[in-house]
Amino acid sequence: MNSNAPLGAAEQPLPSSRTAVNDRRSAISPVSGWWKKNQRKLAPWAFLAPGCIMFAVYVIAPIFQSIWISFYDWDGIGAKTWIGLGNYAELFDDDVFYTALRNNFLWLALYFLALPAGLFLAIFLNQTILGIRIYKSLFFFPFVISQVVVGLMFSWFYAPDFGLLYRLILAVTGGEVAILADERYVTYGIIAAGLWPQIAYCMILYLAALNNVSKEQIEAGRLDGAKGWRMLWHIVLPQLMPATFIAVVVTIIGALRSFDLVSIMTKGGPYGASTVLSYFMYEQALSEYGFRMGYGAAIAVILFLIMMAFISGFVWRMMRDEKAGG
Amino acid sequence: MRLSYTATLGTAAIMFATSASAGEIVFNSDMSWPQSKKALEHIVDGFQKANPGITVKVNYFDNEGYKSAIRNFLTADAPDLVNWFAGNRMAPFVKAGLFEPVDDVWAANGLDESLKSAASSMTIDGKKWGMPFTYYQWGIYYRKDIFAEHGLTPPKTWDELKAVSEKLNAAGIKPFAIGTKALWPTAGWFDYLNLRVNGYEFHMDLTDGRVAYTDPKVKAVFEKWAELVKPGYFIDNHAALDWQDAIPLVVQGKAGMYLMGNFAVANLKEGGLTEEQLGFAAFPEITPGVPRSEDAPTNTIHIPSGAKNKEEAKKFLAYLAQPEVQAEANAILGQLPVNSKAARPDDVYLNAGFELLSTAHGLAQFYDRDAPADMAKAGMEGFQEFMVKPDRLDAILERLEKVRGRVYE
């Protein structure tokens, strides 16, 4: 849209803004004067309104509803009983919660490997040779297929008796390792499965960003003798900051909401060793043996607070850096 | 009308449920596996012929998804009939007033007599809440040919069981197949060990929350279990396997026995085992003098309290209770009819199962149906952990006791 378009010059207000705002106003004040004066200020809000309303109803309101439900003991169909902070008290006394929390941080820490790995792949693929588009799409492929499929494929990969990795370990070391049945390895096994599409995601973000890296700056850097790591670190990476920002945010969110893979590959097992907060919440509130809505909501609130802490912390740092950098 | 009840699938079915017209009853069902679907279609066909003017519209749900979906459609937009399970598993719906009592159907058709074996598991607060139509036995399915080859006979006592296991193990055959990824197969073991060590009454007291998990009698059950776990009599890596994944091990002769429900027979036969190769035996005695009780999960059909066509739905339940109907349906299902007057399918395993169940002292539903859902979940997770790390028994039992304190309060 051309921002210089004479919005206010039109005799008639725009149709969409009329339906949203004007009908109501017209009863209070004369149409022409007030609307004409404020049209430019109001029009964006009118356009934003549908999105804002949806966001409020489906995102903001449920957050408060969840917090509200977390103070109740409720099975989803019967009567609610107010128990105050009872759910939280139980949660902090629940071993599974600490297992889930520990696994969540493990996910978070290891998921960040997707950033350097994605960047490396992007730089590697950012060249012009014959058929590069095919390679690019092959590398991007894991992100396109469903997480459920990824989970199944890795389950077979790890499967005792016939799994490829199982056979490989057996052939190399002679030991039998059933990754998904062993509490020591199970979380790492699932994270590895999750990293596969996550790396592809980060790669595509960096590939897009690499297209916009300024050729002049590279040239200038080259003239000044920058090469290899120095070029990457001082010239290319700073220009990739916006992509890095997005990649960090999607990686944090991806790590913390890791649910599909846990559900598909282990159902949180063996005996809860690979559970994460999001799966724990599902298990308590919505699964076959669950239906403790209040307890599930309490877990959701904790998960929400963790996500908020990480993301707002990161956003705050980004904004500070941007201000400092001008 | 054939199309109307075969076409709809999945959760979208909830929306279709509203479109019922007069004379049409809506049935939300999880009987979506080929065999059970065929059985239900047969029942529905017969019912429609017997009751002209009433059509039954069945919405099939995926077996696992159904267990969550039922809570939504019972509260939001109730159909006229639903599948569910007997015992404590239906208690939450009964307590929340979501099921309709059907004592009148029982009384009018003399079902207290013909369905006597299932009456107690259908009763909560002195009322009957649904219609049982099929059940099946649990027991040890074993490889006759492998047993014969090593000169073994099916064990009758605990010592014999251990001796048989030792011999199989020494021959490089794992005594027991199991897949515990979905947790519930572990509960079959716990049920049988507890029923044999402490008996039916104690088992029911435990699942009703009247006994502590730290009770020495509970511990005694796990001590017996450990006698099989510690020498490695169960297949390795069972925590990564589903129950179906363990079937090939029995078929290939890598495992000699499988404690399972009768539904496993279909898979074992599909794998290529014949009736000459596959035997069935009751779980052996452990404590002498404890009367033999069995697990016999019963599947049932209920009327939601929000149903719109309750009269027609009750007619359906009455039809379903008839001996001929149960006989035909169970012949297709490959399970046992609950009605004692119904003819049983002619099948070696079902005949053995019927023999077993009809002479049993008591019938348990299954741990995850007898115990409340959240207790069952914690319990089965504990069983699985015990089967992998038997040394953690005390910590596991203390955890279960903590859960018990909360669940039954």
Tab-separated table of N, CA, C and O in Angstrom, chain A residues 73 75-78 90 93-96 155 160-161 166 176-178 180-181 183-184 264-267 269-272 279 282-284 286-293, chain B residues 64 67-68 71 75 89 92-93 96 98 181-184 236-241 249 254 368 373-377 380-382 384-386 388-389 392 399 402 406 409:
chain	number	residue	atom	x	y	z
A	73	ASP	N	-9.698	-27.998	42.112
A	73	ASP	CA	-9.605	-29.439	41.873
A	73	ASP	C	-10.802	-29.769	41.005
A	73	ASP	O	-11.948	-29.638	41.437
A	75	ASP	N	-12.293	-32.387	37.663
A	75	ASP	CA	-12.041	-33.504	36.751
A	75	ASP	C	-12.586	-33.236	35.344
A	75	ASP	O	-12.587	-34.122	34.506
A	76	GLY	N	-13.046	-32.032	35.104
A	76	GLY	CA	-13.484	-31.691	33.746
A	76	GLY	C	-14.961	-31.922	33.514
A	76	GLY	O	-15.545	-31.347	32.601
A	77	ILE	N	-15.581	-32.789	34.320
A	77	ILE	CA	-17.016	-33.016	34.123
A	77	ILE	C	-17.830	-32.768	35.395
A	77	ILE	O	-18.979	-32.392	35.329
A	78	GLY	N	-17.222	-32.962	36.551
A	78	GLY	CA	-17.963	-32.797	37.797
A	78	GLY	C	-17.922	-31.367	38.304
A	78	GLY	O	-17.755	-30.427	37.543
A	90	GLU	N	1.204	-29.401	45.604
A	90	GLU	CA	1.405	-30.797	45.217
A	90	GLU	C	2.466	-30.891	44.124
A	90	GLU	O	3.312	-31.787	44.123
A	93	ASP	N	5.918	-30.886	45.147
A	93	ASP	CA	6.264	-32.068	45.916
A	93	ASP	C	6.236	-33.318	45.028
A	93	ASP	O	6.302	-34.435	45.498
A	94	ASP	N	6.118	-33.107	43.714
A	94	ASP	CA	5.937	-34.226	42.791
A	94	ASP	C	7.245	-34.515	42.056
A	94	ASP	O	7.795	-33.645	41.373
A	95	ASP	N	7.761	-35.723	42.228
A	95	ASP	CA	9.033	-36.076	41.586
A	95	ASP	C	8.963	-35.942	40.073
A	95	ASP	O	9.926	-35.548	39.425
A	96	VAL	N	7.798	-36.279	39.512
A	96	VAL	CA	7.667	-36.234	38.057
A	96	VAL	C	7.877	-34.814	37.550
A	96	VAL	O	8.472	-34.599	36.500
A	155	SER	N	11.862	-43.807	16.071
A	155	SER	CA	11.543	-44.970	16.909
A	155	SER	C	12.050	-46.238	16.249
A	155	SER	O	12.594	-47.121	16.913
A	160	PRO	N	14.816	-51.807	19.399
A	160	PRO	CA	15.596	-52.992	19.702
A	160	PRO	C	15.347	-54.068	18.655
A	160	PRO	O	14.278	-54.100	18.033
A	161	ASP	N	16.318	-54.926	18.454
A	161	ASP	CA	16.261	-56.049	17.513
A	161	ASP	C	16.440	-55.652	16.060
A	161	ASP	O	17.349	-56.133	15.407
A	166	TYR	N	20.475	-49.548	16.642
A	166	TYR	CA	20.668	-50.664	17.569
A	166	TYR	C	21.635	-51.679	16.980
A	166	TYR	O	22.566	-52.132	17.631
A	176	GLU	N	24.165	-54.140	23.735
A	176	GLU	CA	22.804	-53.843	23.285
A	176	GLU	C	22.316	-52.588	23.991
A	176	GLU	O	22.301	-52.536	25.211
A	177	VAL	N	21.938	-51.599	23.215
A	177	VAL	CA	21.406	-50.375	23.796
A	177	VAL	C	20.050	-50.083	23.164
A	177	VAL	O	19.956	-49.799	21.983
A	178	ALA	N	18.993	-50.201	23.969
A	178	ALA	CA	17.671	-49.806	23.489
A	178	ALA	C	17.428	-48.397	24.002
A	178	ALA	O	17.028	-48.202	25.141
A	180	LEU	N	15.313	-45.990	23.655
A	180	LEU	CA	14.041	-45.494	24.166
A	180	LEU	C	13.546	-46.272	25.382
A	180	LEU	O	12.533	-45.933	25.966
A	181	ALA	N	14.240	-47.341	25.755
A	181	ALA	CA	13.823	-48.100	26.936
A	181	ALA	C	14.766	-47.856	28.097
A	181	ALA	O	14.587	-48.388	29.165
A	183	GLU	N	16.403	-45.283	30.729
A	183	GLU	CA	16.174	-43.963	31.312
A	183	GLU	C	17.368	-43.027	31.145
A	183	GLU	O	17.203	-41.819	31.162
A	184	ARG	N	18.563	-43.599	30.957
A	184	ARG	CA	19.729	-42.727	30.830
A	184	ARG	C	19.782	-42.033	29.476
A	184	ARG	O	20.246	-40.910	29.352
A	264	ILE	N	4.764	-39.515	20.782
A	264	ILE	CA	4.852	-40.565	19.776
A	264	ILE	C	5.896	-41.616	20.149
A	264	ILE	O	5.679	-42.805	20.049
A	265	MET	N	7.045	-41.126	20.612
A	265	MET	CA	8.172	-42.044	20.763
A	265	MET	C	8.133	-42.832	22.062
A	265	MET	O	8.500	-43.999	22.080
A	266	THR	N	7.717	-42.207	23.159
A	266	THR	CA	7.816	-42.928	24.440
A	266	THR	C	6.595	-42.769	25.333
A	266	THR	O	6.506	-43.431	26.352
A	267	LYS	N	5.698	-41.871	25.027
A	267	LYS	CA	4.619	-41.542	25.958
A	267	LYS	C	5.183	-41.160	27.328
A	267	LYS	O	4.620	-41.515	28.361
A	269	GLY	N	7.687	-42.339	28.770
A	269	GLY	CA	8.313	-43.469	29.439
A	269	GLY	C	9.777	-43.599	29.116
A	269	GLY	O	10.313	-42.797	28.364
A	270	PRO	N	10.504	-44.578	29.560
A	270	PRO	CA	10.026	-45.571	30.521
A	270	PRO	C	9.768	-44.956	31.893
A	270	PRO	O	10.547	-44.130	32.329
A	271	TYR	N	8.708	-45.369	32.492
A	271	TYR	CA	8.217	-44.877	33.779
A	271	TYR	C	8.495	-43.392	34.019
A	271	TYR	O	9.047	-42.995	35.025
A	272	GLY	N	8.082	-42.599	33.062
A	272	GLY	CA	8.123	-41.152	33.242
A	272	GLY	C	9.482	-40.515	33.077
A	272	GLY	O	9.629	-39.312	33.282
A	279	TYR	N	4.148	-32.494	28.045
A	279	TYR	CA	3.543	-33.826	28.023
A	279	TYR	C	2.951	-34.177	29.377
A	279	TYR	O	1.876	-34.770	29.463
A	282	TYR	N	-0.369	-32.598	29.562
A	282	TYR	CA	-1.344	-33.343	28.763
A	282	TYR	C	-1.770	-34.615	29.495
A	282	TYR	O	-2.948	-34.930	29.594
A	283	GLU	N	-0.766	-35.303	30.036
A	283	GLU	CA	-1.030	-36.565	30.710
A	283	GLU	C	-1.961	-36.366	31.897
A	283	GLU	O	-2.899	-37.135	32.108
A	284	GLN	N	-1.711	-35.304	32.663
A	284	GLN	CA	-2.524	-35.068	33.859
A	284	GLN	C	-3.915	-34.568	33.510
A	284	GLN	O	-4.880	-34.895	34.187
A	286	LEU	N	-5.509	-34.403	30.157
A	286	LEU	CA	-6.296	-34.797	28.985
A	286	LEU	C	-6.138	-36.236	28.540
A	286	LEU	O	-6.883	-36.696	27.682
A	287	SER	N	-5.188	-36.973	29.096
A	287	SER	CA	-4.962	-38.318	28.562
A	287	SER	C	-5.946	-39.323	29.149
A	287	SER	O	-6.801	-38.985	29.964
A	288	GLU	N	-5.787	-40.568	28.724
A	288	GLU	CA	-6.681	-41.635	29.150
A	288	GLU	C	-6.807	-41.739	30.671
A	288	GLU	O	-7.879	-41.994	31.201
A	289	TYR	N	-5.691	-41.561	31.369
A	289	TYR	CA	-5.709	-41.760	32.816
A	289	TYR	C	-5.680	-40.434	33.579
A	289	TYR	O	-5.370	-40.411	34.757
A	290	GLY	N	-5.922	-39.336	32.895
A	290	GLY	CA	-5.707	-38.045	33.522
A	290	GLY	C	-6.962	-37.388	34.048
A	290	GLY	O	-7.618	-37.872	34.939
A	291	PHE	N	-7.311	-36.286	33.449
A	291	PHE	CA	-8.502	-35.514	33.815
A	291	PHE	C	-8.390	-34.868	35.169
A	291	PHE	O	-9.343	-34.803	35.915
A	292	ARG	N	-7.170	-34.393	35.479
A	292	ARG	CA	-7.042	-33.515	36.621
A	292	ARG	C	-6.797	-32.128	36.023
A	292	ARG	O	-5.657	-31.708	35.847
A	293	MET	N	-7.888	-31.472	35.679
A	293	MET	CA	-7.772	-30.207	34.944
A	293	MET	C	-7.008	-29.154	35.748
A	293	MET	O	-6.189	-28.427	35.202
B	64	GLU	N	-8.024	-45.360	20.788
B	64	GLU	CA	-7.371	-44.578	21.836
B	64	GLU	C	-8.026	-43.209	21.988
B	64	GLU	O	-8.269	-42.734	23.080
B	67	LYS	N	-11.220	-42.543	24.197
B	67	LYS	CA	-11.197	-42.411	25.646
B	67	LYS	C	-11.171	-40.948	26.086
B	67	LYS	O	-11.615	-40.616	27.182
B	68	SER	N	-10.631	-40.073	25.244
B	68	SER	CA	-10.696	-38.646	25.554
B	68	SER	C	-11.961	-38.036	24.974
B	68	SER	O	-12.591	-37.188	25.593
B	71	ARG	N	-15.459	-37.878	26.872
B	71	ARG	CA	-15.729	-36.857	27.882
B	71	ARG	C	-16.305	-35.609	27.244
B	71	ARG	O	-17.128	-34.925	27.842
B	75	THR	N	-20.620	-34.558	27.681
B	75	THR	CA	-21.036	-33.303	28.294
B	75	THR	C	-21.606	-32.329	27.276
B	75	THR	O	-22.545	-31.606	27.571
B	89	ARG	N	-14.017	-48.044	36.148
B	89	ARG	CA	-13.730	-47.195	35.002
B	89	ARG	C	-14.943	-46.362	34.622
B	89	ARG	O	-14.821	-45.299	34.031
B	92	PRO	N	-16.468	-42.423	37.269
B	92	PRO	CA	-16.489	-40.963	37.114
B	92	PRO	C	-17.723	-40.486	36.356
B	92	PRO	O	-18.311	-39.460	36.716
B	93	PHE	N	-18.137	-41.227	35.323
B	93	PHE	CA	-19.301	-40.808	34.534
B	93	PHE	C	-20.586	-40.992	35.327
B	93	PHE	O	-21.506	-40.180	35.231
B	96	ALA	N	-20.724	-38.274	37.975
B	96	ALA	CA	-21.003	-36.946	37.408
B	96	ALA	C	-22.401	-36.896	36.799
B	96	ALA	O	-22.786	-35.881	36.222
B	98	LEU	N	-23.584	-38.576	34.245
B	98	LEU	CA	-23.577	-38.566	32.776
B	98	LEU	C	-24.133	-39.854	32.173
B	98	LEU	O	-24.414	-39.917	30.989
B	181	LYS	N	5.530	-50.684	26.822
B	181	LYS	CA	5.526	-49.266	26.433
B	181	LYS	C	4.191	-48.609	26.778
B	181	LYS	O	4.142	-47.488	27.252
B	182	ALA	N	3.101	-49.329	26.533
B	182	ALA	CA	1.781	-48.773	26.832
B	182	ALA	C	1.373	-49.016	28.282
B	182	ALA	O	0.232	-48.768	28.655
B	183	LEU	N	2.289	-49.470	29.100
B	183	LEU	CA	2.105	-49.683	30.539
B	183	LEU	C	1.138	-50.793	30.934
B	183	LEU	O	1.427	-51.607	31.801
B	184	TRP	N	-0.064	-50.864	30.326
B	184	TRP	CA	-1.076	-51.777	30.862
B	184	TRP	C	-0.683	-53.253	30.865
B	184	TRP	O	-1.137	-53.994	31.743
B	236	ASP	N	14.238	-58.660	27.017
B	236	ASP	CA	14.943	-57.399	27.236
B	236	ASP	C	14.206	-56.259	26.557
B	236	ASP	O	13.446	-56.459	25.612
B	237	ASN	N	14.460	-55.074	27.028
B	237	ASN	CA	13.990	-53.846	26.370
B	237	ASN	C	12.478	-53.790	26.195
B	237	ASN	O	11.991	-53.166	25.264
B	238	HIS	N	11.748	-54.441	27.090
B	238	HIS	CA	10.296	-54.447	26.913
B	238	HIS	C	9.683	-53.056	27.038
B	238	HIS	O	8.600	-52.814	26.543
B	239	ALA	N	10.404	-52.131	27.684
B	239	ALA	CA	9.846	-50.784	27.852
B	239	ALA	C	9.766	-50.043	26.518
B	239	ALA	O	9.080	-49.031	26.414
B	240	ALA	N	10.462	-50.531	25.504
B	240	ALA	CA	10.405	-49.863	24.197
B	240	ALA	C	9.408	-50.535	23.269
B	240	ALA	O	9.250	-50.127	22.128
B	241	LEU	N	8.726	-51.572	23.753
B	241	LEU	CA	7.851	-52.357	22.870
B	241	LEU	C	6.387	-52.210	23.252
B	241	LEU	O	6.045	-52.078	24.426
B	249	LEU	N	8.186	-62.354	18.750
B	249	LEU	CA	9.149	-63.117	19.541
B	249	LEU	C	8.580	-64.484	19.913
B	249	LEU	O	9.293	-65.482	19.936
B	254	LYS	N	11.448	-67.176	20.101
B	254	LYS	CA	12.459	-66.549	20.953
B	254	LYS	C	11.958	-66.381	22.373
B	254	LYS	O	12.720	-66.117	23.289
B	368	ASP	N	-6.445	-51.389	35.545
B	368	ASP	CA	-6.764	-50.010	35.152
B	368	ASP	C	-8.270	-49.771	35.015
B	368	ASP	O	-8.694	-48.664	34.710
B	373	ALA	N	-8.582	-43.970	37.585
B	373	ALA	CA	-7.632	-43.730	36.496
B	373	ALA	C	-6.280	-43.216	36.968
B	373	ALA	O	-5.244	-43.736	36.549
B	374	ASP	N	-6.256	-42.209	37.852
B	374	ASP	CA	-4.936	-41.653	38.178
B	374	ASP	C	-4.122	-42.594	39.055
B	374	ASP	O	-2.899	-42.609	38.994
B	375	MET	N	-4.821	-43.395	39.876
B	375	MET	CA	-4.101	-44.419	40.641
B	375	MET	C	-3.533	-45.469	39.682
B	375	MET	O	-2.378	-45.889	39.806
B	376	ALA	N	-4.343	-45.868	38.705
B	376	ALA	CA	-3.914	-46.895	37.757
B	376	ALA	C	-2.674	-46.439	36.991
B	376	ALA	O	-1.721	-47.192	36.803
B	377	LYS	N	-2.691	-45.184	36.582
B	377	LYS	CA	-1.568	-44.647	35.817
B	377	LYS	C	-0.280	-44.702	36.643
B	377	LYS	O	0.738	-45.217	36.194
B	380	MET	N	0.760	-48.424	37.279
B	380	MET	CA	1.350	-49.144	36.148
B	380	MET	C	2.735	-48.611	35.817
B	380	MET	O	3.617	-49.350	35.387
B	381	GLU	N	2.930	-47.294	36.030
B	381	GLU	CA	4.260	-46.734	35.817
B	381	GLU	C	5.229	-47.351	36.823
B	381	GLU	O	6.365	-47.685	36.483
B	382	GLY	N	4.735	-47.510	38.047
B	382	GLY	CA	5.548	-48.155	39.072
B	382	GLY	C	5.873	-49.593	38.716
B	382	GLY	O	7.008	-50.050	38.885
B	384	GLN	N	6.106	-50.858	35.768
B	384	GLN	CA	7.090	-50.859	34.687
B	384	GLN	C	8.493	-50.568	35.236
B	384	GLN	O	9.456	-51.244	34.888
B	385	GLU	N	8.551	-49.572	36.110
B	385	GLU	CA	9.856	-49.229	36.688
B	385	GLU	C	10.411	-50.420	37.456
B	385	GLU	O	11.597	-50.737	37.364
B	386	PHE	N	9.517	-51.097	38.189
B	386	PHE	CA	9.959	-52.264	38.951
B	386	PHE	C	10.520	-53.346	38.028
B	386	PHE	O	11.512	-54.002	38.328
B	388	VAL	N	12.050	-52.961	35.330
B	388	VAL	CA	13.357	-52.577	34.800
B	388	VAL	C	14.374	-52.447	35.936
B	388	VAL	O	15.518	-52.872	35.814
B	389	LYS	N	13.934	-51.838	37.033
B	389	LYS	CA	14.828	-51.611	38.176
B	389	LYS	C	14.207	-52.197	39.438
B	389	LYS	O	13.691	-51.456	40.278
B	392	ARG	N	14.505	-50.760	43.084
B	392	ARG	CA	13.887	-49.521	43.561
B	392	ARG	C	12.529	-49.758	44.214
B	392	ARG	O	11.763	-48.817	44.405
B	399	ARG	N	6.046	-44.088	46.682
B	399	ARG	CA	5.440	-43.132	45.745
B	399	ARG	C	3.979	-43.498	45.504
B	399	ARG	O	3.103	-42.637	45.502
B	402	LYS	N	1.826	-42.512	48.302
B	402	LYS	CA	1.553	-41.066	48.291
B	402	LYS	C	0.396	-40.768	47.335
B	402	LYS	O	-0.509	-40.000	47.658
B	406	ARG	N	-3.711	-39.348	47.977
B	406	ARG	CA	-4.374	-38.235	47.306
B	406	ARG	C	-5.628	-38.695	46.558
B	406	ARG	O	-6.673	-38.045	46.627
B	409	GLU	N	-8.680	-40.036	48.980
B	409	GLU	CA	-8.924	-39.236	50.195
B	409	GLU	C	-10.370	-39.205	50.708
B	409	GLU	O	-11.329	-39.130	50.014
